């Protein structure tokens, strides 16, 4: 195993990497709500009358991302990332006796995320068949989330915790000589708390990202 | 020099005649300008007429008034206080400088459960006097859980006290026509909806968000500073719609608050909303008679339409103006 690990490319301990790329965030629900009227029946709490229902979700979004990492060891890197996106809050209206079910285009958010996390490069070598320059890793971390409504009159904050993995592919510098240059792909599962949500529940959604990184 | 006008608002059991002059708030028209009518001095002193009602006593009425007054006074975001000043042998009508609540036998108003009349100083907008009568043609009840075939007196008092405070009718409610052509309520989103619940119902002893927003707009307490408004316009074929009813729904809290487009440009304002995002629904005023709300003609020929996006009521201030485009039916 030790011999295998020696042949896999790795980041330099004590070195920095800077990356830039794009991230796709998947959709997630932010709550079902029912507009209800007080029903006309005896008793203090008669059955409600439904005026309409509204199912809201944050739509998928693609955003630019910048990421800076610092190698603690050749396999462990701490990193900080920032991204900006403009997802929409789409609303599906249903059960309105006077209007057809419909999807409203919704408002466009301004969403800022700042994440801090760690990647651990797996001690495996994928070998010549997959590519000697490819190194998989797992990742985990936490994200500060800030969401501004379309009119920028109200901001909400939240936290996202994530776990995932990916791989780095060295275009050059895989053997540790010279400046590293490569491609990186990530897939994460995100667990979002707070932020814009009408039920105050934890929401789970995926993100996929692709980036170019440079080592210093 | 004080000039006064009289106005009347009624809570009807089903479709009935009334002579309202009101939108969300009671207004007095002066030289083409609408001014809000409110009490300028508090507490609001009132007397109770000693005339008994149908199946309830004067003491029952006083108890119902006490509870309903406490309900309005209990709104934390509004400054409203009442003061019972005593019993009187005077009827709950006429102009005597006293605000009087009591039973009257009004067989001519066979659909009207209760009615509030005002004297309003049209210079200052101050309500100088208001009387409320409860029609003793109807059998009322003050039983805690209500009584079948009897109208809950406290619910009617709560509605009429809303008028006394300066609130007009709300249109948050759904009705259906019955075989006789009159309306019955399916659901209500405001105590100030003009058509009463069925006999035996007691749910309307509690205020809705729409009532709270309205009274907070008239008598704002310091805690209303964090509330916001939504402003916008309803248009059809490029022209403003007058009389459209716009309901703001907060999907997080579930509250519903409404108001109307009040001019020929279709402009509307929904004030005193807790900060947050709202779904807006514009509907024609077809669940009550338009003359329960507006003294003149309004446009009801359009389809229920939602605003294309949610609108945020900010902490203080108002939202940017949103446009809701409706189409003819």
Short mmCIF file of C-alpha atoms in Angstrom, two decimals, chain B residues 22-278:
data_model
loop_
_atom_site.label_atom_id
_atom_site.label_comp_id
_atom_site.label_asym_id
_atom_site.label_seq_id
_atom_site.Cartn_x
_atom_site.Cartn_y
_atom_site.Cartn_z
CA UNK B 22 -65.73 52.21 3.86
CA UNK B 23 -62.70 50.45 2.49
CA UNK B 24 -60.38 48.64 4.81
CA UNK B 25 -60.63 51.70 6.98
CA UNK B 26 -63.64 53.86 7.55
CA UNK B 27 -63.30 56.96 5.47
CA UNK B 28 -65.06 60.24 5.26
CA UNK B 29 -65.20 61.92 1.86
CA UNK B 30 -64.41 65.58 1.93
CA UNK B 31 -63.99 67.57 -1.28
CA UNK B 32 -63.12 64.42 -3.17
CA UNK B 33 -60.52 63.40 -0.62
CA UNK B 34 -60.87 60.42 1.68
CA UNK B 35 -59.73 60.94 5.24
CA UNK B 36 -59.34 58.16 7.80
CA UNK B 37 -61.87 58.35 10.60
CA UNK B 38 -60.41 57.49 14.00
CA UNK B 39 -60.86 58.29 17.65
CA UNK B 40 -58.46 61.01 18.63
CA UNK B 41 -58.89 60.53 22.37
CA UNK B 42 -58.66 57.35 24.37
CA UNK B 43 -59.96 55.50 26.21
CA UNK B 44 -63.12 55.38 24.15
CA UNK B 45 -65.96 55.82 26.61
CA UNK B 46 -69.23 54.01 25.98
CA UNK B 47 -72.61 53.44 27.59
CA UNK B 48 -74.84 50.40 27.37
CA UNK B 49 -78.53 50.83 26.81
CA UNK B 50 -80.75 49.13 29.37
CA UNK B 51 -83.14 47.75 26.75
CA UNK B 52 -83.11 43.94 26.84
CA UNK B 53 -82.53 41.82 23.79
CA UNK B 54 -84.09 38.72 22.37
CA UNK B 55 -83.12 35.77 24.57
CA UNK B 56 -80.21 37.57 26.22
CA UNK B 57 -80.15 40.08 29.03
CA UNK B 58 -78.52 43.48 29.27
CA UNK B 59 -75.96 41.91 31.62
CA UNK B 60 -75.21 39.37 28.91
CA UNK B 61 -74.67 42.19 26.46
CA UNK B 62 -72.37 43.99 28.84
CA UNK B 63 -70.34 40.82 29.33
CA UNK B 64 -70.06 40.28 25.58
CA UNK B 65 -69.01 43.91 25.08
CA UNK B 66 -66.39 43.62 27.82
CA UNK B 67 -64.90 40.54 26.21
CA UNK B 68 -64.95 41.93 22.69
CA UNK B 69 -63.45 45.23 23.83
CA UNK B 70 -60.71 43.29 25.61
CA UNK B 71 -60.02 41.39 22.39
CA UNK B 72 -59.44 44.60 20.44
CA UNK B 73 -57.48 46.15 23.31
CA UNK B 74 -55.33 43.05 23.47
CA UNK B 75 -53.79 43.64 20.05
CA UNK B 76 -50.19 44.34 20.97
CA UNK B 77 -49.41 46.27 17.83
CA UNK B 78 -52.27 48.75 18.34
CA UNK B 79 -53.16 51.33 20.95
CA UNK B 80 -56.82 50.78 21.69
CA UNK B 81 -58.56 51.23 25.00
CA UNK B 82 -62.19 51.28 26.04
CA UNK B 83 -63.92 52.56 29.15
CA UNK B 84 -67.40 51.52 30.24
CA UNK B 85 -69.09 54.63 31.56
CA UNK B 86 -72.40 53.24 32.75
CA UNK B 87 -75.88 52.15 31.82
CA UNK B 88 -78.30 54.46 30.09
CA UNK B 89 -81.97 54.47 29.25
CA UNK B 90 -81.21 56.17 25.95
CA UNK B 91 -81.50 54.09 22.78
CA UNK B 92 -78.43 53.09 20.81
CA UNK B 93 -79.12 55.58 18.06
CA UNK B 94 -79.42 59.27 17.46
CA UNK B 95 -77.08 62.11 18.22
CA UNK B 96 -76.69 62.82 21.90
CA UNK B 97 -72.94 63.11 22.30
CA UNK B 98 -72.73 59.66 23.88
CA UNK B 99 -71.45 56.46 22.39
CA UNK B 100 -74.11 53.88 23.18
CA UNK B 101 -74.40 50.16 22.54
CA UNK B 102 -77.69 48.33 22.94
CA UNK B 103 -80.54 46.34 21.52
CA UNK B 104 -83.10 47.84 19.18
CA UNK B 105 -86.06 46.22 17.53
CA UNK B 106 -85.60 46.85 13.82
CA UNK B 107 -88.04 44.66 11.89
CA UNK B 108 -87.32 46.75 8.80
CA UNK B 109 -83.76 45.40 8.78
CA UNK B 110 -84.57 41.72 8.68
CA UNK B 111 -81.07 40.73 7.54
CA UNK B 112 -79.07 43.06 9.72
CA UNK B 113 -77.71 41.63 12.97
CA UNK B 114 -76.08 44.81 14.13
CA UNK B 115 -75.12 48.18 12.83
CA UNK B 116 -72.78 50.99 13.76
CA UNK B 117 -73.50 54.63 13.05
CA UNK B 118 -71.04 57.47 13.38
CA UNK B 119 -70.73 61.17 13.62
CA UNK B 120 -67.43 62.13 12.06
CA UNK B 121 -65.72 65.49 12.11
CA UNK B 122 -64.82 65.80 8.47
CA UNK B 123 -62.18 68.41 9.16
CA UNK B 124 -60.07 66.40 11.58
CA UNK B 125 -61.30 62.89 10.77
CA UNK B 126 -62.17 62.41 14.44
CA UNK B 127 -65.05 60.15 15.29
CA UNK B 128 -67.17 62.30 17.56
CA UNK B 129 -69.76 59.70 18.49
CA UNK B 130 -70.69 56.17 17.49
CA UNK B 131 -73.69 54.06 18.37
CA UNK B 132 -74.10 50.34 17.87
CA UNK B 133 -77.42 48.59 17.86
CA UNK B 134 -77.99 44.86 17.88
CA UNK B 135 -81.19 43.86 16.19
CA UNK B 136 -83.45 42.18 18.72
CA UNK B 137 -85.31 40.55 15.84
CA UNK B 138 -82.62 37.90 16.12
CA UNK B 139 -82.14 35.36 18.90
CA UNK B 140 -78.65 35.84 20.30
CA UNK B 141 -76.56 33.60 22.50
CA UNK B 142 -73.70 34.17 24.92
CA UNK B 143 -73.14 30.48 25.69
CA UNK B 144 -69.45 29.62 25.79
CA UNK B 145 -69.76 27.01 23.07
CA UNK B 146 -72.57 28.70 21.17
CA UNK B 147 -76.12 27.53 20.70
CA UNK B 148 -77.71 26.10 17.57
CA UNK B 149 -80.15 28.47 15.88
CA UNK B 150 -78.81 31.44 17.83
CA UNK B 151 -76.31 34.01 16.70
CA UNK B 152 -73.24 34.44 18.86
CA UNK B 153 -73.52 37.90 20.37
CA UNK B 154 -69.82 38.32 21.17
CA UNK B 155 -68.89 37.72 17.53
CA UNK B 156 -71.32 40.39 16.38
CA UNK B 157 -70.09 42.82 19.05
CA UNK B 158 -66.49 42.19 17.99
CA UNK B 159 -67.35 43.02 14.37
CA UNK B 160 -69.29 46.16 15.25
CA UNK B 161 -66.60 47.37 17.64
CA UNK B 162 -64.22 47.09 14.69
CA UNK B 163 -66.43 49.53 12.83
CA UNK B 164 -66.66 51.74 15.91
CA UNK B 165 -62.87 51.91 15.88
CA UNK B 166 -62.85 52.98 12.25
CA UNK B 167 -62.46 49.76 10.31
CA UNK B 168 -64.51 49.14 7.22
CA UNK B 169 -65.34 45.78 5.80
CA UNK B 170 -62.76 43.22 4.78
CA UNK B 171 -63.27 41.05 1.74
CA UNK B 172 -61.23 38.06 2.93
CA UNK B 173 -63.90 35.45 2.85
CA UNK B 174 -65.65 33.06 0.54
CA UNK B 175 -69.39 32.73 0.10
CA UNK B 176 -71.81 30.77 -1.98
CA UNK B 177 -75.26 31.59 -3.21
CA UNK B 178 -78.03 29.49 -1.82
CA UNK B 179 -81.33 28.69 -3.46
CA UNK B 180 -82.98 31.85 -2.17
CA UNK B 181 -80.31 33.98 -3.81
CA UNK B 182 -78.73 35.11 -0.58
CA UNK B 183 -75.18 34.24 0.43
CA UNK B 184 -73.82 31.96 3.08
CA UNK B 185 -70.24 32.00 4.29
CA UNK B 186 -67.93 29.10 3.41
CA UNK B 187 -64.89 30.56 5.09
CA UNK B 188 -63.81 33.80 6.62
CA UNK B 189 -60.39 35.40 6.95
CA UNK B 190 -61.48 38.45 8.92
CA UNK B 191 -63.86 39.32 11.70
CA UNK B 192 -64.61 42.37 9.56
CA UNK B 193 -65.98 40.26 6.68
CA UNK B 194 -69.46 41.70 6.16
CA UNK B 195 -71.43 38.47 6.22
CA UNK B 196 -71.86 36.63 9.48
CA UNK B 197 -71.09 33.02 10.23
CA UNK B 198 -73.92 30.55 10.69
CA UNK B 199 -75.92 30.41 13.90
CA UNK B 200 -74.11 28.50 16.60
CA UNK B 201 -70.63 29.35 15.30
CA UNK B 202 -68.30 30.99 17.83
CA UNK B 203 -64.97 30.97 16.00
CA UNK B 204 -65.26 34.63 15.09
CA UNK B 205 -64.66 35.69 18.67
CA UNK B 206 -60.96 35.82 17.78
CA UNK B 207 -59.34 38.33 15.46
CA UNK B 208 -57.55 37.38 12.24
CA UNK B 209 -54.30 38.79 10.91
CA UNK B 210 -56.28 41.03 8.57
CA UNK B 211 -58.16 42.60 11.48
CA UNK B 212 -54.93 43.07 13.40
CA UNK B 213 -53.20 44.72 10.45
CA UNK B 214 -56.14 47.06 10.00
CA UNK B 215 -56.39 48.17 13.61
CA UNK B 216 -52.61 48.49 13.83
CA UNK B 217 -52.69 50.79 10.83
CA UNK B 218 -55.30 53.01 12.47
CA UNK B 219 -53.83 53.07 15.98
CA UNK B 220 -50.18 52.06 15.62
CA UNK B 221 -48.26 51.07 18.72
CA UNK B 222 -44.46 51.35 18.83
CA UNK B 223 -44.18 47.66 18.04
CA UNK B 224 -45.57 48.32 14.54
CA UNK B 225 -42.31 50.01 13.57
CA UNK B 226 -40.97 46.70 12.36
CA UNK B 227 -43.88 46.09 10.04
CA UNK B 228 -43.83 46.85 6.36
CA UNK B 229 -46.13 47.51 3.47
CA UNK B 230 -46.62 46.16 -0.02
CA UNK B 231 -47.53 48.60 -2.75
CA UNK B 232 -48.55 47.84 -6.27
CA UNK B 233 -50.98 48.23 -9.08
CA UNK B 234 -53.60 46.03 -10.71
CA UNK B 235 -54.02 46.60 -14.44
CA UNK B 236 -56.17 45.14 -17.20
CA UNK B 237 -55.51 45.87 -20.85
CA UNK B 238 -53.06 48.52 -19.81
CA UNK B 239 -55.48 50.39 -17.56
CA UNK B 240 -55.86 50.44 -13.81
CA UNK B 241 -58.53 48.30 -12.16
CA UNK B 242 -60.53 49.90 -9.38
CA UNK B 243 -61.96 47.68 -6.67
CA UNK B 244 -59.70 44.66 -7.14
CA UNK B 245 -59.20 42.78 -3.90
CA UNK B 246 -55.59 41.84 -3.27
CA UNK B 247 -54.74 39.29 -0.61
CA UNK B 248 -51.21 38.94 0.72
CA UNK B 249 -50.35 35.48 2.05
CA UNK B 250 -47.20 34.76 4.00
CA UNK B 251 -46.28 31.10 3.43
CA UNK B 252 -44.14 31.04 6.55
CA UNK B 253 -46.70 32.33 9.04
CA UNK B 254 -49.90 31.54 7.17
CA UNK B 255 -51.36 34.99 7.67
CA UNK B 256 -53.72 36.57 5.15
CA UNK B 257 -54.12 40.32 4.89
CA UNK B 258 -56.04 42.11 2.18
CA UNK B 259 -56.90 45.45 0.72
CA UNK B 260 -58.31 46.97 -2.44
CA UNK B 261 -57.07 48.90 -5.39
CA UNK B 262 -58.70 52.17 -4.55
CA UNK B 263 -58.34 54.42 -7.56
CA UNK B 264 -58.66 54.35 -11.31
CA UNK B 265 -54.94 53.73 -11.65
CA UNK B 266 -55.38 50.43 -9.82
CA UNK B 267 -53.04 51.38 -7.00
CA UNK B 268 -53.12 49.40 -3.79
CA UNK B 269 -51.33 49.42 -0.45
CA UNK B 270 -51.33 46.60 2.09
CA UNK B 271 -49.90 48.06 5.27
CA UNK B 272 -48.70 46.85 8.67
CA UNK B 273 -47.52 43.46 7.50
CA UNK B 274 -45.01 41.51 9.52
CA UNK B 275 -41.77 41.55 7.53
CA UNK B 276 -41.34 38.66 5.13
CA UNK B 277 -42.22 37.37 1.68
CA UNK B 278 -45.83 37.30 0.52
#
